[in-house]
Amino acid sequence: QVQLVESGGGLVQAGQSLRLSCAISGSIFRFVTMGWYRQPPGKERELVAGLTIGGVTKYADSVKGRFTISRDGAKNTVDLQMNDLKPEDTAVYYCNGLRAGAVYWGQGTQVTVSS
């Protein structure tokens, strides 16, 4: 059974940084794409950052220049480095992966940014 487990969320002040990590059961290279999504309170889930198996990255306009997605093939993890956090980044962050036509989600981790 494929599992994605997020960690690293928390409460920070505006301008600070956090690093989220997604641990994947099995090889990360079996996933066509991996990504981080977020769902702010009362809003729909949205893509924050994506990474293809070929290493191509994609970012939401609101996080470009501040967030970086990366993977570690040895550890089978996908990380999201978040710098210069803003109150509008407050959300539940979810790890996502597409493998063999199936979409997998983690349970989510809360990120709260105070002003």
JSON list of C-alpha atoms in Angstrom, two decimals:
[
{"chain": "A", "resi": 1, "resn": "GLN", "atom": "CA", "xyz": [0.00, 0.00, 0.00]},
{"chain": "A", "resi": 2, "resn": "VAL", "atom": "CA", "xyz": [1.34, 3.40, -1.00]},
{"chain": "A", "resi": 3, "resn": "GLN", "atom": "CA", "xyz": [1.62, 5.91, 1.82]},
{"chain": "A", "resi": 4, "resn": "LEU", "atom": "CA", "xyz": [2.62, 9.56, 1.83]},
{"chain": "A", "resi": 5, "resn": "VAL", "atom": "CA", "xyz": [3.36, 11.06, 5.25]},
{"chain": "A", "resi": 6, "resn": "GLU", "atom": "CA", "xyz": [3.97, 14.77, 5.72]},
{"chain": "A", "resi": 7, "resn": "SER", "atom": "CA", "xyz": [5.92, 16.40, 8.51]},
{"chain": "A", "resi": 8, "resn": "GLY", "atom": "CA", "xyz": [7.40, 19.77, 9.37]},
{"chain": "A", "resi": 9, "resn": "GLY", "atom": "CA", "xyz": [4.38, 22.00, 9.76]},
{"chain": "A", "resi": 10, "resn": "GLY", "atom": "CA", "xyz": [3.96, 24.43, 12.61]},
{"chain": "A", "resi": 11, "resn": "LEU", "atom": "CA", "xyz": [3.41, 27.99, 13.76]},
{"chain": "A", "resi": 12, "resn": "VAL", "atom": "CA", "xyz": [5.84, 30.66, 12.63]},
{"chain": "A", "resi": 13, "resn": "GLN", "atom": "CA", "xyz": [5.96, 34.43, 12.34]},
{"chain": "A", "resi": 14, "resn": "ALA", "atom": "CA", "xyz": [5.83, 36.26, 9.05]},
{"chain": "A", "resi": 15, "resn": "GLY", "atom": "CA", "xyz": [9.23, 36.34, 7.35]},
{"chain": "A", "resi": 16, "resn": "GLN", "atom": "CA", "xyz": [10.38, 33.06, 8.87]},
{"chain": "A", "resi": 17, "resn": "SER", "atom": "CA", "xyz": [10.99, 29.74, 7.14]},
{"chain": "A", "resi": 18, "resn": "LEU", "atom": "CA", "xyz": [9.70, 26.19, 7.37]},
{"chain": "A", "resi": 19, "resn": "ARG", "atom": "CA", "xyz": [10.66, 22.99, 5.61]},
{"chain": "A", "resi": 20, "resn": "LEU", "atom": "CA", "xyz": [8.00, 20.39, 4.92]},
{"chain": "A", "resi": 21, "resn": "SER", "atom": "CA", "xyz": [8.93, 16.81, 4.14]},
{"chain": "A", "resi": 22, "resn": "CYS", "atom": "CA", "xyz": [6.89, 14.03, 2.55]},
{"chain": "A", "resi": 23, "resn": "ALA", "atom": "CA", "xyz": [8.05, 10.48, 3.22]},
{"chain": "A", "resi": 24, "resn": "ILE", "atom": "CA", "xyz": [6.97, 8.00, 0.54]},
{"chain": "A", "resi": 25, "resn": "SER", "atom": "CA", "xyz": [6.61, 4.27, 0.94]},
{"chain": "A", "resi": 26, "resn": "GLY", "atom": "CA", "xyz": [8.44, 2.68, -1.97]},
{"chain": "A", "resi": 27, "resn": "SER", "atom": "CA", "xyz": [10.53, 4.34, -4.64]},
{"chain": "A", "resi": 28, "resn": "ILE", "atom": "CA", "xyz": [9.89, 7.96, -5.43]},
{"chain": "A", "resi": 29, "resn": "PHE", "atom": "CA", "xyz": [10.89, 7.31, -9.04]},
{"chain": "A", "resi": 30, "resn": "ARG", "atom": "CA", "xyz": [7.75, 5.23, -9.58]},
{"chain": "A", "resi": 31, "resn": "PHE", "atom": "CA", "xyz": [5.78, 8.48, -9.38]},
{"chain": "A", "resi": 32, "resn": "VAL", "atom": "CA", "xyz": [5.27, 10.41, -12.61]},
{"chain": "A", "resi": 33, "resn": "THR", "atom": "CA", "xyz": [4.72, 13.61, -10.68]},
{"chain": "A", "resi": 34, "resn": "MET", "atom": "CA", "xyz": [4.96, 14.70, -7.06]},
{"chain": "A", "resi": 35, "resn": "GLY", "atom": "CA", "xyz": [3.64, 17.88, -5.61]},
{"chain": "A", "resi": 36, "resn": "TRP", "atom": "CA", "xyz": [2.59, 19.98, -2.68]},
{"chain": "A", "resi": 37, "resn": "TYR", "atom": "CA", "xyz": [-0.92, 21.39, -2.44]},
{"chain": "A", "resi": 38, "resn": "ARG", "atom": "CA", "xyz": [-2.49, 23.58, 0.21]},
{"chain": "A", "resi": 39, "resn": "GLN", "atom": "CA", "xyz": [-5.98, 24.35, 1.42]},
{"chain": "A", "resi": 40, "resn": "PRO", "atom": "CA", "xyz": [-6.45, 27.64, 3.24]},
{"chain": "A", "resi": 41, "resn": "PRO", "atom": "CA", "xyz": [-9.38, 27.95, 5.65]},
{"chain": "A", "resi": 42, "resn": "GLY", "atom": "CA", "xyz": [-12.64, 28.19, 3.73]},
{"chain": "A", "resi": 43, "resn": "LYS", "atom": "CA", "xyz": [-10.96, 27.86, 0.34]},
{"chain": "A", "resi": 44, "resn": "GLU", "atom": "CA", "xyz": [-10.33, 25.17, -2.22]},
{"chain": "A", "resi": 45, "resn": "ARG", "atom": "CA", "xyz": [-7.20, 23.09, -2.40]},
{"chain": "A", "resi": 46, "resn": "GLU", "atom": "CA", "xyz": [-4.58, 24.55, -4.75]},
{"chain": "A", "resi": 47, "resn": "LEU", "atom": "CA", "xyz": [-1.28, 23.49, -6.25]},
{"chain": "A", "resi": 48, "resn": "VAL", "atom": "CA", "xyz": [1.73, 25.09, -4.58]},
{"chain": "A", "resi": 49, "resn": "ALA", "atom": "CA", "xyz": [4.61, 23.30, -6.28]},
{"chain": "A", "resi": 50, "resn": "GLY", "atom": "CA", "xyz": [5.05, 20.33, -8.57]},
{"chain": "A", "resi": 51, "resn": "LEU", "atom": "CA", "xyz": [7.93, 18.17, -9.70]},
{"chain": "A", "resi": 52, "resn": "THR", "atom": "CA", "xyz": [7.99, 15.70, -12.58]},
{"chain": "A", "resi": 53, "resn": "ILE", "atom": "CA", "xyz": [10.03, 12.53, -12.75]},
{"chain": "A", "resi": 54, "resn": "GLY", "atom": "CA", "xyz": [12.22, 14.36, -15.26]},
{"chain": "A", "resi": 55, "resn": "GLY", "atom": "CA", "xyz": [12.97, 17.09, -12.76]},
{"chain": "A", "resi": 56, "resn": "VAL", "atom": "CA", "xyz": [10.75, 19.84, -14.19]},
{"chain": "A", "resi": 57, "resn": "THR", "atom": "CA", "xyz": [9.29, 22.09, -11.53]},
{"chain": "A", "resi": 58, "resn": "LYS", "atom": "CA", "xyz": [6.20, 24.27, -11.44]},
{"chain": "A", "resi": 59, "resn": "TYR", "atom": "CA", "xyz": [5.16, 26.84, -8.86]},
{"chain": "A", "resi": 60, "resn": "ALA", "atom": "CA", "xyz": [2.09, 28.86, -8.07]},
{"chain": "A", "resi": 61, "resn": "ASP", "atom": "CA", "xyz": [2.69, 32.53, -8.84]},
{"chain": "A", "resi": 62, "resn": "SER", "atom": "CA", "xyz": [2.11, 33.43, -5.20]},
{"chain": "A", "resi": 63, "resn": "VAL", "atom": "CA", "xyz": [5.10, 31.36, -4.02]},
{"chain": "A", "resi": 64, "resn": "LYS", "atom": "CA", "xyz": [7.61, 31.82, -6.85]},
{"chain": "A", "resi": 65, "resn": "GLY", "atom": "CA", "xyz": [10.96, 32.92, -5.50]},
{"chain": "A", "resi": 66, "resn": "ARG", "atom": "CA", "xyz": [10.03, 31.93, -1.95]},
{"chain": "A", "resi": 67, "resn": "PHE", "atom": "CA", "xyz": [9.29, 28.19, -2.08]},
{"chain": "A", "resi": 68, "resn": "THR", "atom": "CA", "xyz": [11.44, 25.40, -3.49]},
{"chain": "A", "resi": 69, "resn": "ILE", "atom": "CA", "xyz": [10.41, 21.80, -4.12]},
{"chain": "A", "resi": 70, "resn": "SER", "atom": "CA", "xyz": [13.07, 19.09, -4.13]},
{"chain": "A", "resi": 71, "resn": "ARG", "atom": "CA", "xyz": [13.40, 15.33, -3.87]},
{"chain": "A", "resi": 72, "resn": "ASP", "atom": "CA", "xyz": [15.84, 12.90, -2.34]},
{"chain": "A", "resi": 73, "resn": "GLY", "atom": "CA", "xyz": [15.89, 9.61, -4.22]},
{"chain": "A", "resi": 74, "resn": "ALA", "atom": "CA", "xyz": [17.92, 7.87, -1.55]},
{"chain": "A", "resi": 75, "resn": "LYS", "atom": "CA", "xyz": [15.49, 8.80, 1.23]},
{"chain": "A", "resi": 76, "resn": "ASN", "atom": "CA", "xyz": [12.34, 8.69, -0.95]},
{"chain": "A", "resi": 77, "resn": "THR", "atom": "CA", "xyz": [11.26, 12.09, 0.25]},
{"chain": "A", "resi": 78, "resn": "VAL", "atom": "CA", "xyz": [9.90, 15.23, -1.39]},
{"chain": "A", "resi": 79, "resn": "ASP", "atom": "CA", "xyz": [10.54, 18.45, 0.49]},
{"chain": "A", "resi": 80, "resn": "LEU", "atom": "CA", "xyz": [9.12, 21.94, 0.29]},
{"chain": "A", "resi": 81, "resn": "GLN", "atom": "CA", "xyz": [11.40, 24.70, 1.54]},
{"chain": "A", "resi": 82, "resn": "MET", "atom": "CA", "xyz": [9.30, 27.73, 2.38]},
{"chain": "A", "resi": 83, "resn": "ASN", "atom": "CA", "xyz": [11.06, 31.05, 2.95]},
{"chain": "A", "resi": 84, "resn": "ASP", "atom": "CA", "xyz": [9.74, 34.51, 3.73]},
{"chain": "A", "resi": 85, "resn": "LEU", "atom": "CA", "xyz": [6.43, 33.10, 4.87]},
{"chain": "A", "resi": 86, "resn": "LYS", "atom": "CA", "xyz": [3.37, 35.35, 4.81]},
{"chain": "A", "resi": 87, "resn": "PRO", "atom": "CA", "xyz": [0.09, 35.13, 6.74]},
{"chain": "A", "resi": 88, "resn": "GLU", "atom": "CA", "xyz": [-1.66, 34.21, 3.47]},
{"chain": "A", "resi": 89, "resn": "ASP", "atom": "CA", "xyz": [0.46, 31.05, 3.33]},
{"chain": "A", "resi": 90, "resn": "THR", "atom": "CA", "xyz": [-1.53, 29.73, 6.30]},
{"chain": "A", "resi": 91, "resn": "ALA", "atom": "CA", "xyz": [-3.13, 26.45, 5.21]},
{"chain": "A", "resi": 92, "resn": "VAL", "atom": "CA", "xyz": [-3.09, 22.70, 5.53]},
{"chain": "A", "resi": 93, "resn": "TYR", "atom": "CA", "xyz": [-0.37, 21.44, 3.21]},
{"chain": "A", "resi": 94, "resn": "TYR", "atom": "CA", "xyz": [-0.74, 18.11, 1.44]},
{"chain": "A", "resi": 95, "resn": "CYS", "atom": "CA", "xyz": [1.75, 15.93, -0.35]},
{"chain": "A", "resi": 96, "resn": "ASN", "atom": "CA", "xyz": [0.50, 14.46, -3.62]},
{"chain": "A", "resi": 97, "resn": "GLY", "atom": "CA", "xyz": [1.76, 11.87, -6.04]},
{"chain": "A", "resi": 98, "resn": "LEU", "atom": "CA", "xyz": [0.65, 10.33, -9.34]},
{"chain": "A", "resi": 99, "resn": "ARG", "atom": "CA", "xyz": [1.68, 6.74, -9.99]},
{"chain": "A", "resi": 100, "resn": "ALA", "atom": "CA", "xyz": [0.33, 4.24, -12.50]},
{"chain": "A", "resi": 101, "resn": "GLY", "atom": "CA", "xyz": [-2.75, 6.35, -13.10]},
{"chain": "A", "resi": 102, "resn": "ALA", "atom": "CA", "xyz": [-3.63, 6.63, -9.42]},
{"chain": "A", "resi": 103, "resn": "VAL", "atom": "CA", "xyz": [-3.43, 9.78, -7.28]},
{"chain": "A", "resi": 104, "resn": "TYR", "atom": "CA", "xyz": [-2.17, 9.52, -3.73]},
{"chain": "A", "resi": 105, "resn": "TRP", "atom": "CA", "xyz": [-2.48, 12.06, -0.91]},
{"chain": "A", "resi": 106, "resn": "GLY", "atom": "CA", "xyz": [-0.92, 12.46, 2.48]},
{"chain": "A", "resi": 107, "resn": "GLN", "atom": "CA", "xyz": [-2.93, 13.32, 5.57]},
{"chain": "A", "resi": 108, "resn": "GLY", "atom": "CA", "xyz": [-1.82, 16.95, 5.58]},
{"chain": "A", "resi": 109, "resn": "THR", "atom": "CA", "xyz": [0.21, 19.15, 7.89]},
{"chain": "A", "resi": 110, "resn": "GLN", "atom": "CA", "xyz": [-0.86, 22.52, 9.27]},
{"chain": "A", "resi": 111, "resn": "VAL", "atom": "CA", "xyz": [1.19, 25.62, 8.57]},
{"chain": "A", "resi": 112, "resn": "THR", "atom": "CA", "xyz": [0.19, 28.79, 10.42]},
{"chain": "A", "resi": 113, "resn": "VAL", "atom": "CA", "xyz": [1.91, 32.10, 9.80]},
{"chain": "A", "resi": 114, "resn": "SER", "atom": "CA", "xyz": [1.23, 34.92, 12.24]},
{"chain": "A", "resi": 115, "resn": "SER", "atom": "CA", "xyz": [1.64, 38.57, 11.34]}
]
